[in-house]
Amino acid sequence: MKIHIAKVIVKILAVGLLLWLCVIGYALYDLKPKEYVLAKDSVKSLNEEVALELCRRVLMKELNLQSNQIEPIPYQEPGKSLLAQNESLKNEGSIIWYVSSSGFDPTHAWHIHTKIVIRENDILVIVSKPK
């Protein structure tokens, strides 16, 4: 009788441990930045304005925002293009956004980081989740 009870307790503990591993695995997976691939064919020339608009659309769709709830932070060096800040990576740039839940208010906004990578056949927008 005692052996049967011990077996049942061990099975319950094993199932509980398996469930905890699943929860931890999902939490770690959810921390990974989301990637959105946008077809390069739909963009005739990728310049700073187009890059900002692509990121804005992705963030508005992902976070269910209105256009007045999101603004880019103008932080790049004067005279340098957003997509050519890093000389070794001319095909990539980063944008940080202010996001507010009700209208645009930078004092009550959080930051979201996005990165644009221009690849051979498409454009990749990588969105880091808000913290």
PDB file of C-alpha atoms in Angstrom:
ATOM      1  CA  MET A   1       0.000   0.000   0.000  1.00  0.00           C
ATOM      2  CA  LYS A   2       2.810   2.416   0.920  1.00  0.00           C
ATOM      3  CA  ILE A   3       4.625   1.638  -2.337  1.00  0.00           C
ATOM      4  CA  HIS A   4       1.487   2.401  -4.369  1.00  0.00           C
ATOM      5  CA  ILE A   5       1.041   5.777  -2.632  1.00  0.00           C
ATOM      6  CA  ALA A   6       4.715   6.594  -3.212  1.00  0.00           C
ATOM      7  CA  LYS A   7       4.379   5.798  -6.932  1.00  0.00           C
ATOM      8  CA  VAL A   8       1.347   8.076  -7.229  1.00  0.00           C
ATOM      9  CA  ILE A   9       3.170  10.918  -5.443  1.00  0.00           C
ATOM     10  CA  VAL A  10       6.206  10.507  -7.725  1.00  0.00           C
ATOM     11  CA  LYS A  11       3.963  10.626 -10.821  1.00  0.00           C
ATOM     12  CA  ILE A  12       2.237  13.783  -9.562  1.00  0.00           C
ATOM     13  CA  LEU A  13       5.601  15.440  -8.886  1.00  0.00           C
ATOM     14  CA  ALA A  14       6.880  14.436 -12.342  1.00  0.00           C
ATOM     15  CA  VAL A  15       3.831  15.929 -14.060  1.00  0.00           C
ATOM     16  CA  GLY A  16       4.178  19.116 -11.978  1.00  0.00           C
ATOM     17  CA  LEU A  17       7.862  19.408 -12.915  1.00  0.00           C
ATOM     18  CA  LEU A  18       7.030  18.907 -16.590  1.00  0.00           C
ATOM     19  CA  LEU A  19       4.397  21.657 -16.432  1.00  0.00           C
ATOM     20  CA  TRP A  20       6.886  24.051 -14.790  1.00  0.00           C
ATOM     21  CA  LEU A  21       9.442  23.305 -17.508  1.00  0.00           C
ATOM     22  CA  CYS A  22       6.824  24.105 -20.158  1.00  0.00           C
ATOM     23  CA  VAL A  23       5.984  27.426 -18.468  1.00  0.00           C
ATOM     24  CA  ILE A  24       9.650  28.390 -18.163  1.00  0.00           C
ATOM     25  CA  GLY A  25      10.315  27.409 -21.796  1.00  0.00           C
ATOM     26  CA  TYR A  26       7.413  29.527 -23.039  1.00  0.00           C
ATOM     27  CA  ALA A  27       8.557  32.496 -20.931  1.00  0.00           C
ATOM     28  CA  LEU A  28      12.059  32.282 -22.403  1.00  0.00           C
ATOM     29  CA  TYR A  29      10.671  31.964 -25.933  1.00  0.00           C
ATOM     30  CA  ASP A  30       8.427  34.989 -25.381  1.00  0.00           C
ATOM     31  CA  LEU A  31      11.450  37.149 -24.424  1.00  0.00           C
ATOM     32  CA  LYS A  32      12.972  36.745 -27.887  1.00  0.00           C
ATOM     33  CA  PRO A  33      12.449  39.815 -30.132  1.00  0.00           C
ATOM     34  CA  LYS A  34       9.740  39.395 -32.723  1.00  0.00           C
ATOM     35  CA  GLU A  35      10.778  39.563 -36.366  1.00  0.00           C
ATOM     36  CA  TYR A  36       8.653  40.839 -39.217  1.00  0.00           C
ATOM     37  CA  VAL A  37       9.747  40.277 -42.793  1.00  0.00           C
ATOM     38  CA  LEU A  38       8.495  42.871 -45.271  1.00  0.00           C
ATOM     39  CA  ALA A  39       8.809  42.203 -48.980  1.00  0.00           C
ATOM     40  CA  LYS A  40      11.435  44.370 -50.630  1.00  0.00           C
ATOM     41  CA  ASP A  41       9.397  44.489 -53.835  1.00  0.00           C
ATOM     42  CA  SER A  42       6.850  46.728 -52.114  1.00  0.00           C
ATOM     43  CA  VAL A  43       9.543  49.324 -51.363  1.00  0.00           C
ATOM     44  CA  LYS A  44      11.000  51.143 -54.361  1.00  0.00           C
ATOM     45  CA  SER A  45      13.767  52.888 -52.439  1.00  0.00           C
ATOM     46  CA  LEU A  46      14.454  52.441 -48.762  1.00  0.00           C
ATOM     47  CA  ASN A  47      15.316  55.762 -47.211  1.00  0.00           C
ATOM     48  CA  GLU A  48      14.865  57.088 -43.687  1.00  0.00           C
ATOM     49  CA  GLU A  49      11.229  58.116 -44.189  1.00  0.00           C
ATOM     50  CA  VAL A  50      10.277  54.732 -45.659  1.00  0.00           C
ATOM     51  CA  ALA A  51      12.107  52.915 -42.848  1.00  0.00           C
ATOM     52  CA  LEU A  52      10.258  54.953 -40.221  1.00  0.00           C
ATOM     53  CA  GLU A  53       6.924  54.286 -41.875  1.00  0.00           C
ATOM     54  CA  LEU A  54       7.602  50.524 -42.125  1.00  0.00           C
ATOM     55  CA  CYS A  55       8.484  50.341 -38.432  1.00  0.00           C
ATOM     56  CA  ARG A  56       5.496  52.499 -37.484  1.00  0.00           C
ATOM     57  CA  ARG A  57       3.106  50.186 -39.346  1.00  0.00           C
ATOM     58  CA  VAL A  58       4.583  47.069 -37.744  1.00  0.00           C
ATOM     59  CA  LEU A  59       4.374  48.549 -34.239  1.00  0.00           C
ATOM     60  CA  MET A  60       0.853  49.897 -34.725  1.00  0.00           C
ATOM     61  CA  LYS A  61      -0.318  46.479 -35.894  1.00  0.00           C
ATOM     62  CA  GLU A  62       1.558  44.500 -33.213  1.00  0.00           C
ATOM     63  CA  LEU A  63       0.603  46.740 -30.277  1.00  0.00           C
ATOM     64  CA  ASN A  64      -2.837  47.775 -31.582  1.00  0.00           C
ATOM     65  CA  LEU A  65      -1.953  51.491 -31.526  1.00  0.00           C
ATOM     66  CA  GLN A  66      -3.283  54.602 -33.214  1.00  0.00           C
ATOM     67  CA  SER A  67      -0.888  56.884 -35.103  1.00  0.00           C
ATOM     68  CA  ASN A  68      -1.015  59.521 -32.344  1.00  0.00           C
ATOM     69  CA  GLN A  69       0.267  57.027 -29.756  1.00  0.00           C
ATOM     70  CA  ILE A  70       3.706  56.405 -31.253  1.00  0.00           C
ATOM     71  CA  GLU A  71       6.600  58.707 -32.168  1.00  0.00           C
ATOM     72  CA  PRO A  72      10.241  57.973 -33.078  1.00  0.00           C
ATOM     73  CA  ILE A  73      12.937  59.414 -30.843  1.00  0.00           C
ATOM     74  CA  PRO A  74      15.212  61.634 -32.959  1.00  0.00           C
ATOM     75  CA  TYR A  75      18.586  60.478 -31.670  1.00  0.00           C
ATOM     76  CA  GLN A  76      20.837  59.862 -34.652  1.00  0.00           C
ATOM     77  CA  GLU A  77      23.827  62.034 -35.405  1.00  0.00           C
ATOM     78  CA  PRO A  78      23.076  65.124 -37.511  1.00  0.00           C
ATOM     79  CA  GLY A  79      23.734  64.658 -41.210  1.00  0.00           C
ATOM     80  CA  LYS A  80      23.843  60.861 -41.014  1.00  0.00           C
ATOM     81  CA  SER A  81      21.115  58.672 -42.418  1.00  0.00           C
ATOM     82  CA  LEU A  82      19.272  56.379 -40.067  1.00  0.00           C
ATOM     83  CA  LEU A  83      20.286  53.346 -42.131  1.00  0.00           C
ATOM     84  CA  ALA A  84      23.975  54.235 -42.444  1.00  0.00           C
ATOM     85  CA  GLN A  85      24.967  54.992 -38.848  1.00  0.00           C
ATOM     86  CA  ASN A  86      27.259  51.993 -38.649  1.00  0.00           C
ATOM     87  CA  GLU A  87      29.885  52.058 -41.407  1.00  0.00           C
ATOM     88  CA  SER A  88      30.459  48.304 -41.220  1.00  0.00           C
ATOM     89  CA  LEU A  89      26.716  47.564 -41.519  1.00  0.00           C
ATOM     90  CA  LYS A  90      25.393  49.920 -44.171  1.00  0.00           C
ATOM     91  CA  ASN A  91      22.292  47.770 -44.600  1.00  0.00           C
ATOM     92  CA  GLU A  92      21.014  48.079 -41.060  1.00  0.00           C
ATOM     93  CA  GLY A  93      19.754  50.759 -38.691  1.00  0.00           C
ATOM     94  CA  SER A  94      17.913  51.131 -35.383  1.00  0.00           C
ATOM     95  CA  ILE A  95      14.982  53.257 -34.270  1.00  0.00           C
ATOM     96  CA  ILE A  96      13.786  53.819 -30.717  1.00  0.00           C
ATOM     97  CA  TRP A  97      10.121  54.773 -30.300  1.00  0.00           C
ATOM     98  CA  TYR A  98       8.097  56.531 -27.640  1.00  0.00           C
ATOM     99  CA  VAL A  99       4.816  54.688 -27.157  1.00  0.00           C
ATOM    100  CA  SER A 100       1.964  56.065 -25.078  1.00  0.00           C
ATOM    101  CA  SER A 101      -1.320  54.358 -24.207  1.00  0.00           C
ATOM    102  CA  SER A 102      -3.523  57.446 -24.689  1.00  0.00           C
ATOM    103  CA  GLY A 103      -2.363  60.031 -27.195  1.00  0.00           C
ATOM    104  CA  PHE A 104       1.268  61.045 -27.401  1.00  0.00           C
ATOM    105  CA  ASP A 105       2.783  62.100 -24.103  1.00  0.00           C
ATOM    106  CA  PRO A 106       6.549  61.469 -23.781  1.00  0.00           C
ATOM    107  CA  THR A 107       6.432  61.843 -19.991  1.00  0.00           C
ATOM    108  CA  HIS A 108       4.130  58.810 -19.674  1.00  0.00           C
ATOM    109  CA  ALA A 109       5.513  56.773 -22.579  1.00  0.00           C
ATOM    110  CA  TRP A 110       7.655  53.653 -22.713  1.00  0.00           C
ATOM    111  CA  HIS A 111      10.409  52.846 -25.192  1.00  0.00           C
ATOM    112  CA  ILE A 112      10.376  50.168 -27.864  1.00  0.00           C
ATOM    113  CA  HIS A 113      13.519  49.358 -29.828  1.00  0.00           C
ATOM    114  CA  THR A 114      13.295  48.338 -33.469  1.00  0.00           C
ATOM    115  CA  LYS A 115      16.010  47.364 -35.892  1.00  0.00           C
ATOM    116  CA  ILE A 116      15.760  47.343 -39.675  1.00  0.00           C
ATOM    117  CA  VAL A 117      17.960  44.979 -41.675  1.00  0.00           C
ATOM    118  CA  ILE A 118      17.943  45.135 -45.462  1.00  0.00           C
ATOM    119  CA  ARG A 119      18.683  41.687 -46.824  1.00  0.00           C
ATOM    120  CA  GLU A 120      19.078  40.566 -50.425  1.00  0.00           C
ATOM    121  CA  ASN A 121      15.410  39.773 -51.081  1.00  0.00           C
ATOM    122  CA  ASP A 122      13.523  41.372 -48.225  1.00  0.00           C
ATOM    123  CA  ILE A 123      13.551  43.813 -45.334  1.00  0.00           C
ATOM    124  CA  LEU A 124      13.550  42.551 -41.771  1.00  0.00           C
ATOM    125  CA  VAL A 125      12.062  44.627 -38.950  1.00  0.00           C
ATOM    126  CA  ILE A 126      13.031  43.310 -35.506  1.00  0.00           C
ATOM    127  CA  VAL A 127      10.893  44.544 -32.622  1.00  0.00           C
ATOM    128  CA  SER A 128      12.034  44.163 -29.017  1.00  0.00           C
ATOM    129  CA  LYS A 129       9.156  43.735 -26.583  1.00  0.00           C
ATOM    130  CA  PRO A 130       8.422  46.600 -24.192  1.00  0.00           C
ATOM    131  CA  LYS A 131       9.716  46.098 -20.669  1.00  0.00           C
TER     132      LYS A 131
END
